[in-house]
Coordinates of C-alpha atoms and ligand atoms in Angstrom, one line a residue:
Chain A
M1 CA 48.0 58.4 -107.7
R2 CA 44.4 58.7 -106.2
L3 CA 44.4 55.7 -103.9
L4 CA 41.2 56.3 -101.7
A5 CA 38.1 58.2 -102.8
V6 CA 34.6 58.5 -99.9
C7 CA 31.9 59.7 -102.0
D8 CA 28.9 60.8 -100.5
L9 CA 29.1 58.7 -97.3
S10 CA 26.3 58.7 -95.3
K11 CA 25.4 57.2 -92.0
R12 CA 22.4 58.0 -89.1
F13 CA 22.1 56.4 -86.0
G14 CA 18.5 56.6 -84.8
G15 CA 18.0 60.4 -85.5
L16 CA 21.5 61.8 -85.6
A17 CA 23.4 62.3 -89.1
A18 CA 26.8 60.5 -87.8
V19 CA 28.4 61.1 -91.5
D20 CA 26.9 63.4 -93.5
G21 CA 27.2 63.1 -96.9
V22 CA 31.2 63.3 -96.8
S23 CA 33.6 63.0 -99.9
F24 CA 37.4 63.6 -100.2
D25 CA 39.9 61.5 -101.9
V26 CA 43.2 60.4 -100.5
H27 CA 46.3 60.6 -102.4
E28 CA 49.0 57.5 -102.7
G29 CA 52.0 58.6 -100.4
T30 CA 50.0 61.4 -98.4
I31 CA 49.1 62.0 -95.1
K32 CA 46.0 63.2 -94.4
A33 CA 44.2 64.6 -91.4
V34 CA 41.0 64.3 -90.1
I35 CA 39.9 66.8 -87.4
G36 CA 37.2 67.8 -85.8
P37 CA 35.0 68.7 -82.5
N38 CA 33.9 65.7 -80.4
G39 CA 31.0 64.2 -81.9
A40 CA 32.0 65.3 -85.0
G41 CA 32.1 61.2 -86.8
K42 CA 35.7 61.1 -87.5
S43 CA 35.9 57.5 -85.6
T44 CA 32.2 56.6 -87.7
L45 CA 33.6 57.5 -90.5
F46 CA 36.6 54.9 -90.1
N47 CA 34.3 52.2 -89.4
L48 CA 32.5 53.1 -92.6
I49 CA 36.0 53.0 -94.6
T50 CA 36.5 49.6 -92.7
G51 CA 33.5 47.8 -92.8
F52 CA 32.9 48.0 -89.0
D53 CA 29.8 49.9 -89.9
R54 CA 27.9 49.8 -92.8
P55 CA 27.1 53.5 -94.3
D56 CA 23.3 54.3 -95.6
V57 CA 24.6 56.1 -98.0
G58 CA 27.7 56.4 -100.4
S59 CA 30.9 54.0 -101.8
V60 CA 34.1 53.8 -101.1
D61 CA 36.4 53.1 -103.4
L62 CA 40.2 51.4 -103.3
L63 CA 42.2 51.8 -106.4
G64 CA 38.6 51.7 -108.1
C65 CA 37.5 49.2 -106.5
N66 CA 34.0 49.8 -104.4
I67 CA 34.6 48.6 -100.8
V68 CA 31.1 49.5 -99.5
G69 CA 29.9 46.1 -97.8
M70 CA 32.9 44.0 -97.8
N71 CA 33.6 42.1 -94.4
P72 CA 36.2 43.7 -92.5
H73 CA 38.8 41.3 -92.4
K74 CA 38.7 41.5 -96.5
V75 CA 38.6 44.9 -96.1
V76 CA 42.3 44.5 -94.5
R77 CA 43.2 41.9 -97.3
A78 CA 41.9 44.6 -99.9
G79 CA 45.1 46.9 -98.2
I80 CA 43.5 48.9 -95.4
S81 CA 44.5 49.0 -92.2
R82 CA 43.6 50.6 -88.5
T83 CA 43.9 50.7 -85.5
F84 CA 41.1 52.2 -82.7
Q85 CA 40.7 55.1 -80.7
N86 CA 40.5 52.6 -78.1
T87 CA 43.7 50.1 -78.1
Q88 CA 42.1 46.8 -79.3
L89 CA 45.5 44.9 -78.3
F90 CA 45.7 41.4 -77.2
E91 CA 46.7 42.3 -74.0
E92 CA 47.6 38.4 -72.4
L93 CA 49.9 38.2 -76.2
T94 CA 53.9 39.5 -76.3
A95 CA 54.0 42.8 -78.4
L96 CA 55.5 40.1 -81.0
D97 CA 52.7 37.8 -81.1
N98 CA 50.6 40.8 -80.9
V99 CA 52.5 42.1 -84.6
L100 CA 52.4 38.2 -85.4
V101 CA 48.3 38.0 -85.8
G102 CA 48.5 41.3 -87.7
M103 CA 50.4 39.1 -90.7
H104 CA 47.7 36.9 -90.7
T105 CA 46.3 38.1 -94.2
Q106 CA 49.9 37.6 -95.0
L107 CA 51.0 34.2 -94.2
R108 CA 49.3 30.9 -95.2
T109 CA 49.5 28.3 -92.6
G110 CA 46.2 26.5 -92.0
F111 CA 45.1 24.2 -89.2
L112 CA 47.3 20.9 -90.6
G113 CA 50.5 23.0 -91.3
G114 CA 50.2 24.2 -88.2
A115 CA 50.0 21.1 -86.0
L116 CA 52.2 18.8 -87.7
R117 CA 54.8 21.5 -87.9
L118 CA 55.4 21.1 -91.8
P119 CA 58.7 22.4 -92.9
W120 CA 57.5 25.2 -94.9
T121 CA 55.5 26.6 -91.9
L122 CA 58.9 26.4 -90.0
T123 CA 60.3 28.7 -92.9
E124 CA 57.6 30.7 -92.9
E125 CA 57.0 31.3 -89.6
R126 CA 60.8 32.4 -89.0
R127 CA 59.8 34.8 -91.5
A128 CA 57.1 36.3 -89.9
R129 CA 59.0 36.6 -86.4
E130 CA 62.1 38.6 -88.6
R131 CA 59.3 41.0 -90.2
A132 CA 57.8 41.2 -87.0
S133 CA 60.7 42.3 -85.1
Y134 CA 61.5 45.0 -87.8
L135 CA 58.3 46.5 -87.2
L136 CA 58.5 46.8 -83.4
R137 CA 62.0 48.4 -84.5
L138 CA 60.1 50.9 -86.8
V139 CA 57.3 52.5 -84.6
G140 CA 60.3 52.1 -81.7
V141 CA 58.9 49.8 -78.6
E142 CA 61.8 47.3 -80.0
Q143 CA 62.5 46.5 -75.8
Y144 CA 59.0 45.3 -75.0
V145 CA 58.8 42.0 -77.3
M146 CA 58.5 39.6 -75.4
T147 CA 56.1 42.0 -72.4
P148 CA 52.9 40.8 -72.7
A149 CA 50.5 43.9 -73.9
A150 CA 48.6 44.6 -70.7
D151 CA 52.0 44.9 -68.9
I152 CA 53.6 47.9 -71.5
P153 CA 53.2 51.8 -70.7
H154 CA 50.0 53.1 -72.7
G155 CA 51.9 55.5 -74.5
M156 CA 54.2 52.4 -76.8
R157 CA 50.6 50.4 -76.5
R158 CA 49.7 52.5 -79.3
L159 CA 52.7 52.1 -81.0
L160 CA 52.4 48.4 -80.5
E161 CA 48.7 48.8 -82.2
I162 CA 50.9 51.0 -85.3
A163 CA 52.9 48.2 -85.9
R164 CA 50.2 45.1 -85.6
A165 CA 48.1 47.7 -88.4
L166 CA 51.7 48.1 -90.4
A167 CA 51.4 43.8 -90.1
A168 CA 48.8 43.6 -92.7
A169 CA 51.0 45.2 -95.2
P170 CA 48.4 47.8 -96.1
R171 CA 48.3 50.2 -98.7
L172 CA 46.4 52.5 -97.0
L173 CA 46.9 53.0 -92.6
L174 CA 44.0 54.4 -90.8
L175 CA 44.8 56.2 -87.5
D176 CA 41.9 57.2 -85.3
E177 CA 44.0 59.3 -82.4
P178 CA 47.4 58.2 -82.2
A179 CA 48.6 60.4 -79.7
A180 CA 45.9 60.1 -77.3
G181 CA 47.3 60.3 -73.8
L182 CA 51.0 60.6 -75.4
N183 CA 53.5 63.4 -73.3
N184 CA 55.2 66.1 -75.6
R185 CA 58.5 63.6 -76.6
E186 CA 56.5 61.0 -77.3
T187 CA 54.2 62.7 -80.1
Q188 CA 57.0 64.2 -81.4
S189 CA 58.8 60.6 -82.1
L190 CA 55.2 59.3 -83.2
A191 CA 55.2 62.5 -86.1
R192 CA 59.1 60.9 -86.8
T193 CA 57.3 57.6 -86.7
L194 CA 54.6 58.7 -89.3
Y195 CA 56.5 60.0 -91.8
R196 CA 58.9 56.7 -91.9
I197 CA 55.9 54.9 -92.3
R198 CA 55.1 57.1 -95.6
D199 CA 58.2 56.7 -96.4
E200 CA 57.7 52.6 -96.8
G201 CA 55.2 53.7 -99.2
V202 CA 52.1 53.7 -97.0
T203 CA 49.8 55.7 -97.3
I204 CA 48.1 57.4 -94.2
V205 CA 44.8 58.9 -92.5
V206 CA 44.8 60.0 -88.9
V207 CA 41.8 61.7 -86.9
E208 CA 43.8 63.7 -84.3
H209 CA 43.1 66.4 -82.3
D210 CA 46.9 67.6 -80.9
M211 CA 46.8 69.9 -83.8
G212 CA 50.6 70.5 -83.2
L213 CA 51.0 66.6 -84.1
V214 CA 48.2 67.7 -87.6
M215 CA 49.9 70.9 -88.8
E216 CA 52.9 69.6 -88.9
V217 CA 52.5 66.0 -90.4
S218 CA 49.4 66.5 -92.5
E219 CA 49.6 67.5 -96.6
E220 CA 46.0 68.2 -96.1
I221 CA 43.5 68.3 -93.3
V222 CA 39.3 66.8 -93.8
V223 CA 37.3 69.0 -91.1
L224 CA 34.3 67.5 -89.7
D225 CA 31.5 69.2 -88.1
R226 CA 28.5 67.0 -87.0
G227 CA 29.2 64.4 -89.3
R228 CA 29.7 67.2 -92.8
K229 CA 32.9 68.2 -93.8
I230 CA 33.2 71.9 -93.6
A231 CA 36.6 72.1 -94.6
E232 CA 39.2 70.8 -96.4
G233 CA 42.6 72.0 -97.8
P234 CA 46.8 72.4 -96.5
P235 CA 47.0 73.0 -92.9
L236 CA 47.2 76.6 -93.2
L237 CA 44.9 77.2 -95.0
I238 CA 42.4 75.3 -92.2
Q239 CA 44.4 77.1 -89.8
K240 CA 42.6 80.6 -91.1
D241 CA 39.9 78.9 -92.6
A242 CA 36.5 81.0 -90.6
A243 CA 34.3 78.0 -90.8
V244 CA 36.8 75.7 -89.0
I245 CA 37.3 78.5 -86.4
E246 CA 33.6 78.7 -85.8
A247 CA 33.2 75.0 -85.1
Y248 CA 36.1 74.7 -83.0
L249 CA 34.7 77.9 -81.2
G250 CA 31.7 76.5 -80.2
E251 CA 33.7 73.7 -78.8
E252 CA 36.4 74.6 -77.4
G253 CA 38.3 77.2 -78.4
E254 CA 42.1 76.2 -78.1
Y255 CA 42.1 73.5 -80.1
V256 CA 43.3 75.9 -83.5
Chain B
M1 CA 73.9 26.6 -73.4
R2 CA 71.6 28.3 -70.7
W3 CA 69.4 26.1 -69.4
T4 CA 66.2 28.2 -70.2
R5 CA 62.2 27.9 -69.6
R6 CA 61.7 26.0 -73.0
R7 CA 64.4 23.9 -72.5
L8 CA 63.6 22.5 -68.8
G9 CA 59.5 22.7 -70.4
I10 CA 60.7 20.1 -72.9
T11 CA 62.5 17.7 -70.3
L12 CA 59.8 17.9 -68.0
L13 CA 57.9 16.8 -71.1
G14 CA 60.2 14.1 -72.6
V15 CA 60.4 12.7 -68.6
M16 CA 56.8 12.4 -68.8
G17 CA 56.1 11.1 -72.0
I18 CA 58.5 8.3 -71.3
A19 CA 56.6 7.4 -67.6
I20 CA 53.7 7.2 -69.4
A21 CA 55.0 4.9 -72.4
A22 CA 56.3 2.5 -69.4
V23 CA 53.5 2.3 -67.3
P24 CA 52.3 -1.1 -68.9
F25 CA 55.6 -2.2 -68.8
L26 CA 55.8 -2.4 -64.7
T27 CA 52.3 -2.8 -64.0
D28 CA 50.0 -5.8 -65.6
D29 CA 47.3 -5.3 -63.1
R30 CA 44.3 -4.6 -65.5
Y31 CA 42.4 -2.3 -63.8
L32 CA 44.9 -0.3 -63.3
L33 CA 45.5 0.3 -66.6
K34 CA 41.8 0.3 -67.9
V35 CA 41.5 3.4 -65.5
L36 CA 44.9 4.6 -66.8
T37 CA 43.5 4.1 -70.5
F38 CA 40.1 6.1 -69.7
V39 CA 42.5 8.9 -68.2
G40 CA 44.2 8.7 -71.7
V41 CA 40.9 8.8 -73.6
N42 CA 39.9 12.1 -71.6
A43 CA 43.4 14.2 -72.1
I44 CA 42.2 13.6 -75.6
V45 CA 38.4 15.3 -75.2
V46 CA 40.3 18.2 -73.4
A47 CA 42.8 18.9 -75.4
G48 CA 40.0 19.6 -78.0
L49 CA 38.3 21.7 -75.4
A50 CA 41.5 23.6 -74.6
L51 CA 41.9 25.1 -77.8
L52 CA 37.9 25.8 -78.1
F53 CA 37.8 27.5 -74.2
G54 CA 40.8 28.2 -72.9
Y55 CA 42.7 29.1 -76.4
A56 CA 39.7 30.8 -78.7
G57 CA 37.5 31.5 -75.8
Q58 CA 34.0 29.5 -76.7
I59 CA 32.3 27.0 -74.1
S60 CA 31.3 24.3 -75.1
L61 CA 28.1 22.1 -73.1
G62 CA 27.9 19.6 -75.2
H63 CA 30.7 17.9 -76.0
A64 CA 30.0 14.3 -74.2
A65 CA 27.4 14.1 -76.7
F66 CA 30.6 14.2 -79.6
F67 CA 31.9 12.2 -77.5
G68 CA 29.1 10.0 -77.9
L69 CA 28.3 9.8 -81.8
G70 CA 32.2 8.6 -82.2
A71 CA 31.5 6.4 -79.7
Y72 CA 28.2 4.9 -81.3
M73 CA 28.7 5.7 -85.2
S74 CA 32.6 3.2 -84.6
A75 CA 31.1 0.9 -82.4
Y76 CA 27.3 0.4 -84.7
L77 CA 29.8 0.2 -87.8
T78 CA 32.0 -2.2 -86.1
T79 CA 29.3 -4.6 -84.5
T80 CA 26.4 -4.5 -87.2
H81 CA 28.6 -3.9 -90.5
Q82 CA 31.5 -5.7 -89.6
T83 CA 33.7 -2.6 -90.7
P84 CA 38.0 -2.3 -89.9
W85 CA 37.9 -0.8 -87.0
L86 CA 40.9 2.2 -88.5
L87 CA 38.0 3.2 -91.1
A88 CA 35.0 3.0 -88.1
V89 CA 36.9 5.3 -85.8
L90 CA 37.6 7.5 -88.8
A91 CA 34.0 7.4 -89.2
G92 CA 33.3 8.8 -85.7
T93 CA 35.8 11.6 -86.0
G94 CA 34.0 12.3 -89.0
I95 CA 30.6 12.7 -87.7
A96 CA 31.1 14.1 -84.4
A97 CA 33.2 17.0 -86.7
A98 CA 30.4 17.3 -89.1
G99 CA 28.2 17.3 -86.2
G100 CA 30.3 20.1 -84.7
L101 CA 30.4 21.5 -88.4
L102 CA 26.1 21.9 -87.8
L103 CA 26.0 22.9 -84.6
A104 CA 28.6 25.7 -85.2
L105 CA 27.7 27.2 -88.1
P106 CA 24.0 28.3 -86.6
S107 CA 24.8 29.1 -82.6
L108 CA 28.7 30.7 -82.8
R109 CA 26.6 33.5 -83.6
L110 CA 26.2 33.8 -80.5
K111 CA 28.4 35.0 -77.4
G112 CA 28.3 33.8 -74.0
H113 CA 25.5 32.1 -71.8
Y114 CA 23.5 31.9 -75.7
L115 CA 26.1 30.2 -76.9
A116 CA 26.8 27.5 -73.6
M117 CA 22.5 27.0 -73.7
A118 CA 22.9 26.1 -77.6
T119 CA 25.1 23.4 -76.7
L120 CA 24.1 22.4 -73.6
G121 CA 20.1 22.0 -75.6
F122 CA 22.5 20.0 -78.2
N123 CA 23.6 17.4 -75.8
E124 CA 20.1 17.0 -74.2
I125 CA 18.6 16.2 -77.8
M126 CA 21.5 13.6 -78.6
S127 CA 20.9 12.2 -74.8
V128 CA 17.3 11.6 -76.4
L129 CA 18.6 10.3 -79.5
F130 CA 21.6 7.9 -77.9
V131 CA 17.9 6.1 -76.3
E132 CA 15.3 6.5 -78.9
L133 CA 17.3 5.3 -81.9
R134 CA 17.3 1.8 -80.4
G135 CA 17.9 0.2 -83.8
I136 CA 21.4 1.9 -84.2
T137 CA 22.4 2.6 -80.9
G138 CA 20.5 -1.0 -78.8
G139 CA 18.3 1.6 -76.8
N140 CA 18.9 1.6 -72.9
N141 CA 21.2 -1.2 -73.3
G142 CA 23.2 0.1 -75.5
L143 CA 25.8 -2.0 -77.5
S144 CA 27.7 -4.1 -76.5
G145 CA 30.5 -7.0 -78.0
I146 CA 32.3 -4.3 -79.6
P147 CA 35.4 -5.9 -81.3
F148 CA 39.0 -4.9 -80.5
P149 CA 40.9 -2.3 -82.3
S150 CA 42.3 -3.9 -85.1
I151 CA 44.2 -3.5 -88.0
G152 CA 44.0 -6.9 -90.7
S153 CA 44.4 -9.3 -89.1
F154 CA 46.8 -7.4 -86.4
V155 CA 44.5 -7.2 -83.4
I156 CA 45.2 -4.9 -79.8
D157 CA 43.7 -7.5 -77.4
T158 CA 45.5 -7.1 -74.1
P159 CA 44.7 -3.6 -71.7
A160 CA 48.6 -3.0 -72.1
G161 CA 47.9 -2.8 -76.3
I162 CA 45.0 -0.9 -75.9
Y163 CA 46.1 1.5 -72.9
L164 CA 49.4 2.2 -75.5
L165 CA 47.3 3.1 -78.5
V166 CA 45.4 5.5 -76.7
W167 CA 48.1 7.0 -74.8
G168 CA 49.4 7.1 -78.6
V169 CA 46.9 9.5 -79.5
A170 CA 46.4 11.4 -76.6
A171 CA 50.5 12.8 -77.6
L172 CA 49.5 13.4 -80.7
A173 CA 47.0 15.3 -80.0
F174 CA 48.5 17.4 -77.6
L175 CA 51.4 17.6 -79.7
G176 CA 49.3 18.6 -82.4
A177 CA 47.8 21.0 -80.5
A178 CA 51.0 22.0 -78.8
N179 CA 52.2 23.7 -82.3
L180 CA 49.2 24.8 -83.4
V181 CA 48.9 27.5 -80.6
R182 CA 52.1 28.5 -81.5
T183 CA 51.4 29.3 -85.3
R184 CA 49.1 31.2 -87.3
P185 CA 45.8 29.6 -86.5
G186 CA 46.7 29.5 -82.7
R187 CA 47.3 32.8 -82.8
A188 CA 44.5 33.9 -84.2
M189 CA 42.7 31.9 -81.3
R190 CA 44.1 33.1 -78.7
A191 CA 43.5 36.8 -80.6
L192 CA 40.0 35.9 -81.1
H193 CA 40.5 35.5 -77.4
G194 CA 41.6 38.6 -76.3
S195 CA 39.7 41.0 -78.5
E196 CA 37.6 40.0 -81.5
L197 CA 38.0 43.6 -82.6
G198 CA 41.1 43.7 -83.2
A199 CA 41.5 39.8 -84.4
V200 CA 39.2 41.3 -87.2
A201 CA 41.6 44.1 -87.1
S202 CA 44.1 42.0 -87.9
G203 CA 42.6 40.8 -91.0
V204 CA 40.9 37.1 -89.3
D205 CA 37.7 35.6 -90.3
T206 CA 36.7 35.4 -87.1
T207 CA 33.6 33.2 -87.3
R208 CA 35.0 31.2 -90.1
L209 CA 38.1 30.6 -87.4
K210 CA 35.4 30.1 -84.5
V211 CA 33.8 27.1 -86.7
Q212 CA 36.6 25.3 -87.7
V213 CA 37.6 25.2 -83.3
F214 CA 34.4 24.3 -82.9
A215 CA 34.5 21.4 -85.3
L216 CA 38.1 20.3 -84.8
S217 CA 37.0 20.0 -80.9
A218 CA 34.4 17.6 -81.8
A219 CA 36.2 15.8 -84.0
L220 CA 38.8 15.1 -81.3
A221 CA 35.8 14.2 -78.8
G222 CA 34.4 12.2 -81.6
L223 CA 38.1 10.0 -82.1
A224 CA 38.1 10.0 -78.2
G225 CA 34.9 8.6 -78.1
A226 CA 35.7 6.1 -81.0
L227 CA 38.7 4.6 -78.7
Y228 CA 36.5 4.3 -76.1
A229 CA 33.7 2.3 -77.0
H230 CA 36.7 -0.2 -78.6
A231 CA 38.4 -0.2 -75.4
V232 CA 35.7 -1.6 -73.1
G233 CA 33.7 -3.5 -75.5
F234 CA 29.8 -1.6 -74.3
I235 CA 28.5 1.5 -74.5
S236 CA 25.3 3.0 -73.0
P237 CA 23.4 7.0 -73.0
T238 CA 24.1 7.5 -69.7
Q239 CA 28.0 7.7 -70.4
F240 CA 27.5 11.0 -72.4
S241 CA 25.4 12.7 -70.4
L242 CA 25.4 16.6 -69.9
E243 CA 27.1 15.6 -66.0
F244 CA 30.1 14.3 -68.5
S245 CA 30.3 17.6 -70.8
I246 CA 29.9 19.3 -68.0
L247 CA 33.0 17.1 -66.1
L248 CA 35.5 17.8 -69.5
V249 CA 34.9 21.7 -69.3
A250 CA 35.9 21.5 -65.7
M251 CA 39.2 20.2 -66.4
V252 CA 39.8 22.8 -68.6
V253 CA 38.5 25.3 -66.5
V254 CA 41.0 24.3 -63.5
G255 CA 43.6 23.1 -65.8
G256 CA 43.8 26.6 -66.6
T257 CA 42.8 29.0 -70.2
G258 CA 45.9 29.6 -72.7
S259 CA 47.0 26.5 -71.6
L260 CA 47.6 22.5 -72.7
V261 CA 49.5 21.6 -69.5
G262 CA 47.2 22.5 -67.0
P263 CA 44.1 21.4 -68.5
F264 CA 46.0 17.6 -69.3
F265 CA 46.9 17.7 -65.3
A266 CA 43.6 18.5 -64.5
A267 CA 42.0 15.4 -67.0
V268 CA 44.1 13.3 -64.6
V269 CA 43.5 14.4 -61.6
L270 CA 39.2 14.4 -62.3
T271 CA 39.2 11.1 -63.8
L272 CA 41.2 9.4 -61.0
L273 CA 38.9 11.1 -58.6
Q274 CA 35.7 8.7 -60.1
Y275 CA 38.7 5.5 -59.4
V276 CA 39.7 6.6 -55.9
H277 CA 39.0 3.6 -54.3
A278 CA 40.7 1.2 -56.5
L279 CA 43.8 3.7 -56.8
I280 CA 44.2 4.1 -52.8
P281 CA 44.4 0.7 -51.6
G282 CA 44.0 2.2 -48.3
L283 CA 41.1 3.9 -48.6
G284 CA 37.8 2.9 -46.6
N285 CA 35.1 2.2 -48.3
D286 CA 32.4 4.9 -47.2
V287 CA 34.9 7.6 -48.1
A288 CA 35.6 6.2 -51.6
S289 CA 31.8 5.1 -52.7
V290 CA 31.0 9.1 -50.5
I291 CA 34.1 10.3 -53.6
Q292 CA 32.7 8.5 -56.4
D293 CA 28.9 9.3 -55.9
W294 CA 30.2 13.3 -55.3
E295 CA 32.1 13.4 -57.9
V296 CA 30.4 15.7 -60.4
D297 CA 29.5 17.5 -57.6
I298 CA 33.3 17.6 -56.8
S299 CA 34.7 18.6 -59.8
G300 CA 32.0 21.5 -60.0
M301 CA 32.8 22.8 -57.0
V302 CA 36.7 22.9 -57.8
M303 CA 35.9 24.6 -60.8
I304 CA 33.5 27.3 -59.1
L305 CA 35.9 27.7 -56.5
T306 CA 38.8 28.0 -59.7
V307 CA 36.5 30.4 -61.3
I308 CA 36.3 33.0 -57.9
F309 CA 39.7 32.3 -56.2
L310 CA 41.9 31.7 -59.0
P311 CA 40.6 32.8 -62.6
G312 CA 42.8 31.6 -65.7
G313 CA 43.1 28.2 -63.5
F314 CA 46.3 26.5 -62.3
A315 CA 48.2 27.3 -65.1
A316 CA 47.9 31.1 -64.7
L317 CA 49.2 30.6 -61.0
V318 CA 52.2 28.8 -62.2
R319 CA 52.5 31.5 -64.8
R320 CA 52.3 34.5 -62.0
K321 CA 54.8 32.2 -59.6
R322 CA 57.4 32.5 -62.8
I323 CA 56.9 36.7 -63.3
G324 CA 60.7 38.1 -62.3
V325 CA 61.9 34.4 -62.3
A326 CA 62.5 34.1 -65.2
V327 CA 61.9 36.2 -68.4
D328 CA 64.4 35.0 -70.4
G329 CA 64.1 31.6 -71.8
E330 CA 62.0 32.2 -75.0
T331 CA 64.0 33.3 -78.0
V332 CA 62.8 35.5 -80.8
Ligands
ATP1 N1 26.9 53.2 -82.7 C1 26.5 53.9 -82.3 N2 25.1 54.0 -82.0 C2 24.6 55.4 -81.7 N3 24.8 56.4 -81.9 C3 26.7 56.4 -82.2 C4 27.3 55.3 -82.4 N4 28.1 55.4 -83.1 C5 28.7 57.2 -82.8 N5 27.7 57.2 -82.1 C6 27.1 58.8 -82.5 O1 27.5 59.2 -83.4 C7 28.6 60.4 -83.3 C8 29.3 60.4 -83.6 O2 30.7 59.6 -83.1 P1 32.1 59.4 -83.8 O3 32.6 58.3 -82.4 O4 31.9 59.1 -84.6 O5 32.7 61.0 -83.3 P2 34.2 61.3 -83.3 O6 34.8 62.8 -84.3 O7 34.7 60.3 -83.3 O8 34.4 61.7 -81.6 P3 35.7 61.6 -80.7 O9 36.6 62.8 -80.7 O10 35.2 62.0 -79.5 O11 36.5 60.6 -80.6 C9 28.5 60.9 -81.8 O12 27.3 61.7 -81.5 C10 28.3 59.9 -81.0 O13 27.5 59.6 -79.9
MG2 MG1 36.5 58.8 -82.3

């Protein structure tokens, strides 16, 4: 089933076309990768899909509903969660609290219920903590439950941000360079984590420079170069695609 | 059972609560009780400001104005319209909340310095209005003869009674705030402070949240102001000046961000500083008057020194000391 349909999406910054007429579909239950040289427009694409930036033209449909122009916090409610290229954790909060904030849209306690500690608030709170602990285990950062995010090692911080994004119970998860700064072993474990997340029914789109990871996990790849989509297809075809090789050779040859 | 940090904390809070409640039974010094009542009044404002500044990271230099709004509203209604006390206090709280809402809606789009300027401007405008709206506020003469708190025929007219009333409200304010910061809305506030992008990406409507916290803290300031009016029986515009706003912010900054206990103790100490001559009998008159004259300056200095040498305030200092001593305590 088609979960997300990006159609003719474009965004200019001054004279620069950061994203230029990009279209693609994401099918439910798959892992899709978006790759491209530095400055290709990958992060901007994510910002356009999640409402952090507004496209000049084009549409983004989630299950048939156009979500362009929606406030980013509403996009989360609509079912799309994301992580950032520069992790945006709540540094002073523990890993558990970070994930509990991620559950914001899933919980209902308001100011009154919170201040009065009503019985159902406590029930909700207990369930939330159980779910948060589960998510921390799912991504493998359970040993840091009570550690402030600021004190968690780099690789684990990226995983924690994924757990926080999952906490909103998204249908679609957008990950912006989750393997950046991870060592080989951590990247291997990230691949397994992505499979586990997909098997829980969450569709994933991942922006990534680590080609090993991209080729391993993704069923389909979209290649951007200078804002335009230059190729789309399964990993084996993308590896042989002349335009893709050209784009990467123009930049840094060792990628593909 | 282990003697965890949490249990230690709860025990200490319990002891403190009992000590505060016991004061009127240990002394009948009217002046001392009045001073300690003012401490309780300021503590109520600080509970709200600690949420706004210490947790949600939004500055306000206008809380003396909300305090004044609550005080004038309740005083006006009870003196000229014979409104029942409880209703008048609720009205005072309500108008402060409404004022907070009106100010927050446009200005919370502003950040940092601009928000500070907007709230500062608001305080100045309200200071002028408190003088100029003579028909309601009594102008520079203020309002006097404000009745004691009463419900029906039950009148609280003793210093001890008013002390207990104010501290009861203060206890509820802190209890509510402490509950709040450990549940969904409070976590969202702390998230907002930590990373606004991260908060938005977690589905938090940050604008709405900021407005809500601002209105809540304004309401608490209004409530404190209303209680204050009936505790002293007389109010005048100078009591709600920018100086008082700055003193309130100093309490939260010195006490520490992300903490309720820190700002509470800072509120106690910085309020008592004003009455130091009466509390320390041996103190020479000259020393006392110097401290009184320089009260705001001293608070300001302490605030500046805190920001420079102790970012995060005293609460952060205590937290840092604890690291390595006890990482247990909190349970999942
Ligand atoms: N807010 C902005 N204002 C102006 N230009 C921007 C803005 N955001 C991105 N750009 C520009 O748009 C282009 C695409 O940037 P983007 O961050 O989307 O690239 P990317 O593919 O994510 O690159 P990287 O692999 O380095 O993360 C770049 O040239 C960048 O400088
Ligand atoms: Mg990027």
